[in-house]
Tab-separated table of C-alpha atoms and ligand atoms in Angstrom:
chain	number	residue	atom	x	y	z
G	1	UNK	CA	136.487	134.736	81.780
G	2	UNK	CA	135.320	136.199	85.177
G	3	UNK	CA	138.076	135.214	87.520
G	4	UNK	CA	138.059	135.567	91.694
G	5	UNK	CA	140.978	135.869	93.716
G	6	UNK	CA	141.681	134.345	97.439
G	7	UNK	CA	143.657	132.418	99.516
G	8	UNK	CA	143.835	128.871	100.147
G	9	UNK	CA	146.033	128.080	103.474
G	10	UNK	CA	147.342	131.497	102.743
G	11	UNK	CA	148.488	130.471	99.089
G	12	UNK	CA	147.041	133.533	96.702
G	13	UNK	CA	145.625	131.848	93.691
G	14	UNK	CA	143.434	133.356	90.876
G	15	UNK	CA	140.316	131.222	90.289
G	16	UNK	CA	137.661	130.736	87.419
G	17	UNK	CA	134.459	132.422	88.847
G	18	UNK	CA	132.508	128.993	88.615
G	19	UNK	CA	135.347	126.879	90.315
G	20	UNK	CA	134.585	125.320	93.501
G	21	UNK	CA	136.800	125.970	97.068
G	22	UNK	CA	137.878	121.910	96.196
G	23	UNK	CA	138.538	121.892	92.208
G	24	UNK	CA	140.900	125.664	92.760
G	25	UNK	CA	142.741	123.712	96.085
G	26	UNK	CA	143.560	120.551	94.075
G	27	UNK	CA	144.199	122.738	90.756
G	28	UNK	CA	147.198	124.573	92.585
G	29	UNK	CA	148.386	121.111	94.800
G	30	UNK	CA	146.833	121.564	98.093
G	31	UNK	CA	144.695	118.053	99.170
G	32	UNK	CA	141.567	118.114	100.728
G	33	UNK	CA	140.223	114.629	101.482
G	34	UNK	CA	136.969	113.874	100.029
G	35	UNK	CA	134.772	110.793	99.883
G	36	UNK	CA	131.322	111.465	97.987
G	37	UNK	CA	132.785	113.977	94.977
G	38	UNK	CA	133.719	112.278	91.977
G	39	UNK	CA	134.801	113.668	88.688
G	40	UNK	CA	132.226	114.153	86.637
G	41	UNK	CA	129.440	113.783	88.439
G	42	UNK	CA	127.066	116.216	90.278
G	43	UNK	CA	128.288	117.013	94.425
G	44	UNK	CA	126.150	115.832	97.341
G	45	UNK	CA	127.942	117.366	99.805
G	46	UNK	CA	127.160	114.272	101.963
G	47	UNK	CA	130.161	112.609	104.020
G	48	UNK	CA	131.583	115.783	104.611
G	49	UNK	CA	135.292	115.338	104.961
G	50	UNK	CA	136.167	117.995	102.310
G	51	UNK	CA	134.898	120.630	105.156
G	52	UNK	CA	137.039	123.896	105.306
G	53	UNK	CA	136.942	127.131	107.127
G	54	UNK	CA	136.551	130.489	105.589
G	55	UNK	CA	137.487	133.373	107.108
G	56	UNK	CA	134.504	135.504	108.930
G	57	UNK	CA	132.291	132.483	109.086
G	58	UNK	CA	132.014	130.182	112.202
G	59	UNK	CA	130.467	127.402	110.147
G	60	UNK	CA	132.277	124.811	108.419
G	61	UNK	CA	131.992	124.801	104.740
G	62	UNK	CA	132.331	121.816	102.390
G	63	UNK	CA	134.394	122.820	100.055
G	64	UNK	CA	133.032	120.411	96.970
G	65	UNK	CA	130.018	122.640	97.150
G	66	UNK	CA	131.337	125.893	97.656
G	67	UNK	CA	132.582	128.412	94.998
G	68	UNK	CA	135.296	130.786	95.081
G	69	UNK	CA	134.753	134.230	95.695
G	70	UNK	CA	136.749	137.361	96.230
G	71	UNK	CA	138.792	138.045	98.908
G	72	UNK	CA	137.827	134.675	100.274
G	73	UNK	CA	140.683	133.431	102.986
G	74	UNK	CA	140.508	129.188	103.131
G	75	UNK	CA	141.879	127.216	106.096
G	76	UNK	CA	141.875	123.546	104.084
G	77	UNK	CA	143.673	122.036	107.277
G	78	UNK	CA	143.366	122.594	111.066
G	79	UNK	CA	143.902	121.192	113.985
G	80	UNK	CA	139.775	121.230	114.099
G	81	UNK	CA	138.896	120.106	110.597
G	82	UNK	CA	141.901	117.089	111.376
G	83	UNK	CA	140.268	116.418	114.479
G	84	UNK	CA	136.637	116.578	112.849
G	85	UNK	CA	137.844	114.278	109.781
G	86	UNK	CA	139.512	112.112	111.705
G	87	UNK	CA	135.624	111.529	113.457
G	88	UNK	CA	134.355	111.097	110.446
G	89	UNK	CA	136.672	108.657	109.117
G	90	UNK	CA	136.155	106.388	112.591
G	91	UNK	CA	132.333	106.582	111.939
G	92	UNK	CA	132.350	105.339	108.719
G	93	UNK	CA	134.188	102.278	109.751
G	94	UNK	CA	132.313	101.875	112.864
G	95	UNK	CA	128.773	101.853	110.961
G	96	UNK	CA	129.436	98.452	108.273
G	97	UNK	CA	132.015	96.145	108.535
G	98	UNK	CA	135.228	96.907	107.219
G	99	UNK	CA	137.380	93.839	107.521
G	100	UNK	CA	140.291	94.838	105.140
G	101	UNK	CA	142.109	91.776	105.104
G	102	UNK	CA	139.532	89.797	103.391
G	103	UNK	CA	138.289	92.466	100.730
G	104	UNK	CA	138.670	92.721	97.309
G	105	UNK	CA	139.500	96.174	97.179
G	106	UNK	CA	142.238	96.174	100.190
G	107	UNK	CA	145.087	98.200	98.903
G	108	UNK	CA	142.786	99.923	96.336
G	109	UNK	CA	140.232	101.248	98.754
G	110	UNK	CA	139.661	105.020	99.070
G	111	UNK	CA	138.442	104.603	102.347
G	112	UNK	CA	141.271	102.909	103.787
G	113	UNK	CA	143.580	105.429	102.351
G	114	UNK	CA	141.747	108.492	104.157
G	115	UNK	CA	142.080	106.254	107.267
G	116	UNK	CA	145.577	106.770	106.142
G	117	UNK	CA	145.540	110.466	105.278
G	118	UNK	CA	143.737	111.272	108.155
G	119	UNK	CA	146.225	109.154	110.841
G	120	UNK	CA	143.484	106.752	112.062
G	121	UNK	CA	145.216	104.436	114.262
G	122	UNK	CA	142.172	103.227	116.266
G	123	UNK	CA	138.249	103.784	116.055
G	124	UNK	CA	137.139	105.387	118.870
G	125	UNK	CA	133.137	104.612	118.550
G	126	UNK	CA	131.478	101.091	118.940
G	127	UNK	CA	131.694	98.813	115.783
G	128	UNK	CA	128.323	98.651	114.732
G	129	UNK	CA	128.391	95.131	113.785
G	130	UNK	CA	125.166	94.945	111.191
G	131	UNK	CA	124.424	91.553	109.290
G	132	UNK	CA	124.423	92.792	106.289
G	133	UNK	CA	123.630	90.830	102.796
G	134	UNK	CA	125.816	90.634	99.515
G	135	UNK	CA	124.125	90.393	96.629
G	136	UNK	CA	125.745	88.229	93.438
G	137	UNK	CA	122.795	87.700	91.373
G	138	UNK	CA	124.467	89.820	88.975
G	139	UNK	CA	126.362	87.762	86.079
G	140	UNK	CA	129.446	89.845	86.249
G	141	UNK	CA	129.350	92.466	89.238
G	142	UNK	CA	127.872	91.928	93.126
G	143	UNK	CA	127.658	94.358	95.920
G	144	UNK	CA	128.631	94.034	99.584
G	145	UNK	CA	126.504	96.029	101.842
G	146	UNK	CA	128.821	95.499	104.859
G	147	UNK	CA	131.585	97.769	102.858
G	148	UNK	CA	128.799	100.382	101.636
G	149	UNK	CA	129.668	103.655	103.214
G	150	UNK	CA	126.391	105.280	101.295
G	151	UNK	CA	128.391	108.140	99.426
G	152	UNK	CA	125.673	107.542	96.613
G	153	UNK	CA	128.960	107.489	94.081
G	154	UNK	CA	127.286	104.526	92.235
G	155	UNK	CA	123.627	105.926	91.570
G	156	UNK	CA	124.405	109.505	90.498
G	157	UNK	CA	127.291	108.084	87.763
G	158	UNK	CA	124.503	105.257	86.680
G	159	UNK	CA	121.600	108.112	86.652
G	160	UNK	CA	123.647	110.589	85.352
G	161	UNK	CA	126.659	109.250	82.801
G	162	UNK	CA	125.162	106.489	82.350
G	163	UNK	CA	121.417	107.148	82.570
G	164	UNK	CA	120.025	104.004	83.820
G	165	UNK	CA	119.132	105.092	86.884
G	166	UNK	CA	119.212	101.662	88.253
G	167	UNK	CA	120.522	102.599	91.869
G	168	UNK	CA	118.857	104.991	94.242
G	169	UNK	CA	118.530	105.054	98.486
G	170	UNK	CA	115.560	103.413	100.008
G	171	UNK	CA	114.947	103.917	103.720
G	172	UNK	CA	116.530	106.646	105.848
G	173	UNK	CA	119.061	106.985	108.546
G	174	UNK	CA	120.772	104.131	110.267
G	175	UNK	CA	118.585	101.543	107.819
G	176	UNK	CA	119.535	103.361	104.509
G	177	UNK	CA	120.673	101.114	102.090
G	178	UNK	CA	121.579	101.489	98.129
G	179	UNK	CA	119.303	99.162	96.250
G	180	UNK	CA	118.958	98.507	92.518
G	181	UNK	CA	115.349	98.713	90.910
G	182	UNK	CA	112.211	97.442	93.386
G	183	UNK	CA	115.178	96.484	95.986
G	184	UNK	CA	115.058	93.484	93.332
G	185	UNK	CA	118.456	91.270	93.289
G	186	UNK	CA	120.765	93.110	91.032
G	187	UNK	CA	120.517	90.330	88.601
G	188	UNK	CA	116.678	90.850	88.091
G	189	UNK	CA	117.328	94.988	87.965
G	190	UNK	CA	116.040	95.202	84.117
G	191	UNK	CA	117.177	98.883	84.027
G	192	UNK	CA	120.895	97.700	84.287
G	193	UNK	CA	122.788	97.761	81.100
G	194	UNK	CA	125.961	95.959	82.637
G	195	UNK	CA	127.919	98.714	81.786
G	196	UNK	CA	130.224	98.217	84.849
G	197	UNK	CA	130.808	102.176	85.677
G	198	UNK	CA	129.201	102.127	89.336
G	199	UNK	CA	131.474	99.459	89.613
G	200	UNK	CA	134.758	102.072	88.837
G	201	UNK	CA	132.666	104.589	90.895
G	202	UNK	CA	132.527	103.218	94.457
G	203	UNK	CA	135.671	104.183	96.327
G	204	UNK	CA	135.490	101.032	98.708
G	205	UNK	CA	135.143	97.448	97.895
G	206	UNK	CA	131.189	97.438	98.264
G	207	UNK	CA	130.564	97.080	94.606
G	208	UNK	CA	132.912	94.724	92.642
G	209	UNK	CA	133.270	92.730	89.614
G	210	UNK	CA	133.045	88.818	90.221
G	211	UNK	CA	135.795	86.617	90.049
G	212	UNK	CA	138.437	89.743	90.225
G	213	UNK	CA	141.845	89.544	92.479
G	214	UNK	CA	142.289	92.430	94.476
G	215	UNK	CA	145.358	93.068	91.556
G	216	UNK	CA	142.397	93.460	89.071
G	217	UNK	CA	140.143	95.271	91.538
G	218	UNK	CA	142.143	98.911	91.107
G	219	UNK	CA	139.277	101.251	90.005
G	220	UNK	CA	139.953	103.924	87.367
G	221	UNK	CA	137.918	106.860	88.156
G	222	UNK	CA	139.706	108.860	85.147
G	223	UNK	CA	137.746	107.021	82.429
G	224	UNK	CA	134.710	108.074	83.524
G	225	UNK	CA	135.626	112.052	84.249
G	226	UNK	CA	137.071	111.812	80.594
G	227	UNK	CA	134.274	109.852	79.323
G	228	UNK	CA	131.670	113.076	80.839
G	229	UNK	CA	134.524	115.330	79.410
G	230	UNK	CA	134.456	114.012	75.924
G	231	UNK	CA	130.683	113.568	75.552
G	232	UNK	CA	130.269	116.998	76.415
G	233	UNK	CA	132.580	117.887	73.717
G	234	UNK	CA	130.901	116.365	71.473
G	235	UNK	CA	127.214	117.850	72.647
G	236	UNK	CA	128.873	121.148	72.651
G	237	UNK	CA	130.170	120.739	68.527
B	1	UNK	CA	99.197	108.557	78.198
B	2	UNK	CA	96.296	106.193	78.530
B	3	UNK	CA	96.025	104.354	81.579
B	4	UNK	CA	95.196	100.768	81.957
B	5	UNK	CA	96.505	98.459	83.610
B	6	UNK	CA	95.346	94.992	82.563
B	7	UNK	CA	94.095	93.353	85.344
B	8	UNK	CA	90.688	95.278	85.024
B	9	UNK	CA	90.998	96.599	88.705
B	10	UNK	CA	88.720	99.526	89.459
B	11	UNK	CA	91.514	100.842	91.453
B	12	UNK	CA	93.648	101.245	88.525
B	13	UNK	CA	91.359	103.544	86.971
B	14	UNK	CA	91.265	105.733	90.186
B	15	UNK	CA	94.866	105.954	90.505
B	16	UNK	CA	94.831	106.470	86.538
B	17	UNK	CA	92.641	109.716	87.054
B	18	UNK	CA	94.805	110.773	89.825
B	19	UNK	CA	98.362	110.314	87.713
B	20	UNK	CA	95.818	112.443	84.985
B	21	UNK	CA	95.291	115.176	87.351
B	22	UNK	CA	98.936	115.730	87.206
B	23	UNK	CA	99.797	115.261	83.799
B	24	UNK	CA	101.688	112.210	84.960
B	25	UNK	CA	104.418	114.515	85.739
B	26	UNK	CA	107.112	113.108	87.592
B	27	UNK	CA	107.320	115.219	90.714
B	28	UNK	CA	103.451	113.969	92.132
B	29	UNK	CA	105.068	110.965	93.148
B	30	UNK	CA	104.453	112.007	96.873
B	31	UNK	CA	100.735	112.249	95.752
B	32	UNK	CA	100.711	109.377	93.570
B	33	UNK	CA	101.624	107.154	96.732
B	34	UNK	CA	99.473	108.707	98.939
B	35	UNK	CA	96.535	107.763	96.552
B	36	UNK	CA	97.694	104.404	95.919
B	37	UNK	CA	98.011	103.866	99.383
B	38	UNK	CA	94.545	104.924	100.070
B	39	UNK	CA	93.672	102.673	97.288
B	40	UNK	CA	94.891	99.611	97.567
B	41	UNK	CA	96.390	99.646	101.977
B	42	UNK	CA	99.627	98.916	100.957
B	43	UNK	CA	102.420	99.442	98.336
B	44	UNK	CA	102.894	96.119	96.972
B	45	UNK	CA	105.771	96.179	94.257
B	46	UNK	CA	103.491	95.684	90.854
B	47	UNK	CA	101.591	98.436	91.908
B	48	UNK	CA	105.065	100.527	92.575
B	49	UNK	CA	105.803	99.405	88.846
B	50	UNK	CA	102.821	100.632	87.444
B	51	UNK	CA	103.447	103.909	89.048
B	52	UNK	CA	107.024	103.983	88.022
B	53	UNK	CA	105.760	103.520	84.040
B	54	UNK	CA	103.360	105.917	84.426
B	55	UNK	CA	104.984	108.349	85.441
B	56	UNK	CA	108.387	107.520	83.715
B	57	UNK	CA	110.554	107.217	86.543
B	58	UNK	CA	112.836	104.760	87.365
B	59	UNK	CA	112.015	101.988	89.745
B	60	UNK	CA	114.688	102.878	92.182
B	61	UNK	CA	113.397	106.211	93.005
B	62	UNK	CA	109.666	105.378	93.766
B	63	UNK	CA	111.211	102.646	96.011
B	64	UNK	CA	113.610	105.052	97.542
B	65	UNK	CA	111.109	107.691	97.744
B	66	UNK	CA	108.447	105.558	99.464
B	67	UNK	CA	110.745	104.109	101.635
B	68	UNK	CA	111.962	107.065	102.968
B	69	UNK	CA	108.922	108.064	104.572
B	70	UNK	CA	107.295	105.592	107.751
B	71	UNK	CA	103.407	106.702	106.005
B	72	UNK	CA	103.728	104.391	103.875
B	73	UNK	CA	103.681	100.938	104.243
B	74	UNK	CA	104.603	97.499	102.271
B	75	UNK	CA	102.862	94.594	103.883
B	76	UNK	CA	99.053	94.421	104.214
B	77	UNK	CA	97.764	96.328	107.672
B	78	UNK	CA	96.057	93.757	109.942
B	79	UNK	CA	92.419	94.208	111.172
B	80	UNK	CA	93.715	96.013	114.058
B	81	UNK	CA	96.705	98.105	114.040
B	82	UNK	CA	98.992	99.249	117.271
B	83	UNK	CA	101.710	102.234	116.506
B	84	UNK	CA	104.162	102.202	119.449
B	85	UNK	CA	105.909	105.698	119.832
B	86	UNK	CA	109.355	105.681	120.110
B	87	UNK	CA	110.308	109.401	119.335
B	88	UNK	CA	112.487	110.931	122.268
B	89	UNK	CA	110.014	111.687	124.676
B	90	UNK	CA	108.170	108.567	124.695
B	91	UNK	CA	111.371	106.578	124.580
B	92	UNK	CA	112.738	108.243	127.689
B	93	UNK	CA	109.630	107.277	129.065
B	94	UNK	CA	109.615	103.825	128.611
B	95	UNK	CA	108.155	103.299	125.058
B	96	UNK	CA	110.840	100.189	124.276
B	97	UNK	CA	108.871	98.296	127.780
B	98	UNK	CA	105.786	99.144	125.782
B	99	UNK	CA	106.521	97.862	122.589
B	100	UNK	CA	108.106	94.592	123.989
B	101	UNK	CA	104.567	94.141	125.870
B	102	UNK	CA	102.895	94.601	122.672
B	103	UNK	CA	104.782	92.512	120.366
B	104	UNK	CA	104.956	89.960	122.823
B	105	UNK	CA	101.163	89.757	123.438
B	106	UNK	CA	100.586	90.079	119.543
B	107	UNK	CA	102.682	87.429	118.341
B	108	UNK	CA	104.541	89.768	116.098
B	109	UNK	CA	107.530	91.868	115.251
B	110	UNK	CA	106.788	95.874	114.853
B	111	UNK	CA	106.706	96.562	111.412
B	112	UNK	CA	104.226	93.432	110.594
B	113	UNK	CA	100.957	91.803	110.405
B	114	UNK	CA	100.375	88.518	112.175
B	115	UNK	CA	99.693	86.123	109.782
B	116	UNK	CA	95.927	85.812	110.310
B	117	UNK	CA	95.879	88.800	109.863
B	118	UNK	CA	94.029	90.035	112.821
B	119	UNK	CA	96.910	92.621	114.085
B	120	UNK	CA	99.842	94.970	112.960
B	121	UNK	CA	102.224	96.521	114.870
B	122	UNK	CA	104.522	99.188	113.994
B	123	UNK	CA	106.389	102.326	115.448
B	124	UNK	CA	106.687	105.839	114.548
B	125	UNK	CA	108.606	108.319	115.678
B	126	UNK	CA	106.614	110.926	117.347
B	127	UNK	CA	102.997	111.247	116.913
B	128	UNK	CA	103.225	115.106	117.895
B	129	UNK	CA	101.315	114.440	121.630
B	130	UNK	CA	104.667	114.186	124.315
B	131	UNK	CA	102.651	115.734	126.736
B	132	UNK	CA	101.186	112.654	127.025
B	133	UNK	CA	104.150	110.539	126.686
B	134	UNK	CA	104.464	107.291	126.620
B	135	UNK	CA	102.222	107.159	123.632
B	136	UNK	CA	100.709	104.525	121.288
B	137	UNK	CA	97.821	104.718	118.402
B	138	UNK	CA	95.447	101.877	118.734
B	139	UNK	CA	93.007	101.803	115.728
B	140	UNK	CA	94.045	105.425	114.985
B	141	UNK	CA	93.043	106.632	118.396
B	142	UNK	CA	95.783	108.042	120.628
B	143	UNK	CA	96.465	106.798	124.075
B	144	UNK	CA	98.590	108.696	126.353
B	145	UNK	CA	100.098	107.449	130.012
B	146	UNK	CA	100.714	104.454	128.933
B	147	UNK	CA	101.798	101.491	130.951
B	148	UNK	CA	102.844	98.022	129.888
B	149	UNK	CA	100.085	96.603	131.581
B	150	UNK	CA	97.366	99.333	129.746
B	151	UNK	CA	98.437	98.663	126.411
B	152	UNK	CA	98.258	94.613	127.068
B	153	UNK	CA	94.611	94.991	127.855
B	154	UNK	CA	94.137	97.396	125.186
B	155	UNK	CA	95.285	94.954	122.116
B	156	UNK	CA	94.270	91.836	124.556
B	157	UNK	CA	90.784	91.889	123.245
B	158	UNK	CA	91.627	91.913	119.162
B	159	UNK	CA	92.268	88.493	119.591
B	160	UNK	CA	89.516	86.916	121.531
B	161	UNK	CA	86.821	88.704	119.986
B	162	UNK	CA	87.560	88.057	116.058
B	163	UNK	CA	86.703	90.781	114.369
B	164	UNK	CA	85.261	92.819	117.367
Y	1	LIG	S1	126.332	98.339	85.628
Y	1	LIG	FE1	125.879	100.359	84.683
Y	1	LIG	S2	123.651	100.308	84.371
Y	1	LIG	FE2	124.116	98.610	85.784
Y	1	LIG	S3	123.851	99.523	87.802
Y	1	LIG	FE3	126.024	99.798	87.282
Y	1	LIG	S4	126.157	101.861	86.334
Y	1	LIG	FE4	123.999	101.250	86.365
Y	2	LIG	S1	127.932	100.862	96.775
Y	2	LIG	FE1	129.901	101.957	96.681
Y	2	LIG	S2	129.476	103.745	95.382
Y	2	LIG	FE2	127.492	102.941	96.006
Y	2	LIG	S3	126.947	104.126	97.852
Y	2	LIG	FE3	127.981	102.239	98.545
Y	2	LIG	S4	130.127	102.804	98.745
Y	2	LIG	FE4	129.163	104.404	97.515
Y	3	LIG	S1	133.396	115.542	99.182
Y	3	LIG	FE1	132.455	117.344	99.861
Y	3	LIG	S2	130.975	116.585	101.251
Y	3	LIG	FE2	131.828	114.742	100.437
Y	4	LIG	S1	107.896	111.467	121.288
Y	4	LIG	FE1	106.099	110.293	121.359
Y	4	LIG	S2	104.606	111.764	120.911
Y	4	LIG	FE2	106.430	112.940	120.704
């Protein structure tokens, strides 16, 4: 096995050739906040909070997208890349409407915990305010556009794991929104199987299962990285 | 695969040949829509799920994918159709005022038809002519130096006249 050697915040660490900048940082302990990877499913490189500098470049790289390579010196956490994700973070809540208090997911919400990580205290850009629907036609799951933050989480793991393909993006820029099928209600989406795992996938309380607590609501992203793990054990027997 | 879609429409068989051309493969979407559009004016959503059989793709993506660009376009045009620019240069030059005058004198949002019909407004962003900016497309002909008052009279006359 090919293996590359570099530093990561000046750590030395010894790398599998085909391992991303992210996978080798979190292998050997060292967090990078991210927000559209998710185990087991194909990078995007879109919210760009897992940006890093590399030595000899003035561009930011994100790191989900970038492999090791030799010699390769990794700054995971500046007082630039803070400052930058700290931006990002603020955007994301100023875009939708994240009211916390009243979602299902508060407590188990990936996006309030990079608010965390990141030391958000307040959001420096105007709220955005949209009126945005929530769709429940769905017998056991809905989705809440206001808490959407568009990392496309839910419509690679139902193209790709699951194979259904019933999400994708229509429209572009500020009017993006996920939709299922013709932008049908959920409920009438006849590619959906029900199988609940976009559901597990989005890291903020935009898609949920009906009727759950917030207790119930904690997402486990594990089962479906070991569910891609073990079918590809199988293909590969 | 053979097409036919049941409802006997010529159209079909047009935008059969044209799905034929390409071996129905999945990446002449982009084509695919352009014909349809050509076809039939607008994309309404059992046309979008013919396409999406045909080709195999899920119905998701030839939404998203449509969406995505302002070409194409969901709603029957009117008789008459007004595109208001609002790309930079036309906006810093007062295409908003414009489009306000236009809507208001049409009866209707940007982005629809009236419902007789007779009118559609919509917006793009940038028809490629700044030079001339403040800039609107009335019945597919640019008009440049545009003033509130000038692209009033220009639509004024789509209603009085019927189909004129
Ligand atoms: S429940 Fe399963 S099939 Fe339905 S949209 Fe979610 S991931 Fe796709
Ligand atoms: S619904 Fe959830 S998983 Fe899907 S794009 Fe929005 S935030 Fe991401
Ligand atoms: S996690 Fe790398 S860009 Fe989102
Ligand atoms: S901005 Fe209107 S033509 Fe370019």
């Amino acid at each position: 096995m090919p293996v590359k050697t570099l530093t990561i915040d000046g750590q030395l660490i010894t790398s599998p050739a085909e391992q991303t900048v992210l996978d080798a940082a979190r292998l050997h302990g060292i967090k990078i906040p991210t927000l559209c990877h998710l185990d087991g499913v194909s990078e995007v490189g879109a919210c760009r909070l897992c940006l890093v500098e590399i030595a000899g470049s003035n561009k930011l790289a994100p790191s989900c997208l970038t492999a090791v390579a030799e010699g390769m010196a990794v700054t995971t956490n500046s007082p630039r890349l803070q400052e930058y994700r700290k931006m990002i973070v603020e955007l994301l809540f100023a875009e939708r409407n994240h009211v916390c208090s009243v979602c299902v997911a508060n407590a188990h919400c990936e996006l309030q915990d990079l608010a965390t990580a990141v030391g958000m205290d307040h959001v420096r850009f105007e709220y955005q305010f949209p009126k945005l629907p929530v769709d429940v036609s769905h017998d056991q799951f809905g989705i809440d556009h206001n808490r959407c933050v568009m990392c496309t989480r839910c419509v690679r793991v139902c193209d790709e794991v699951e194979g259904a393909h019933t999400w994708d993006v229509a429209g572009r820029g500020h009017n993006a929104r996920v939709i299922t099928d013709l932008n049908q209600p959920w409920g009438d989406a006849d590619t959906c199987t029900s199988c609940g795992k976009c559901v597990q996938a989005c890291p903020t309380g935009a898609l949920f299962r009906q009727g759950a607590t917030v207790a119930e609501m904690e997402k486990d992203k594990q089962k479906l990285a070991y569910l891609v793990e073990s079918r590809a054990r199988r293909a590969s027997k | 695969m053979p097409g036919n879609h049941p409802s006997g429409d010529k159209r079909f068989k047009l935008l059969d040949a044209a799905m034929k051309k390409h071996q129905f493969r999945a990446d002449a979407l982009l084509e695919v829509l352009h014909t349809a559009q050509e076809l039939f004016g607008f994309l309404q959503p059992d046309l979008l799920i013919y396409i999406a059989r045909q080709l195999k793709l899920p119905p998701s993506r030839v939404y998203g994918v449509a969406t995505f660009y302002h070409f194409f376009s969901f709603t029957p045009k009117g008789e008459h159709s007004c595109v208001v620019c609002l790309g930079t240069a036309c906006y810093v030059k007062g295409a908003a005022a414009l489009q306000n005058a236009v809507e208001k004198e049409l009866d209707v949002k940007a982005g629809q038809t009236r419902s007789d019909g007779k009118a559609s407004v919509s917006i793009a962003r940038c028809v490629g002519a700044c030079g001339l900016a403040p800039v609107a497309v009335f019945d597919g002909e640019v008009a440049g130096g545009l003033t509130a008052e000038a692209a009033v009279k220009r639509v004024k006359g789509w209603l009085e006249h019927g189909s004129g």
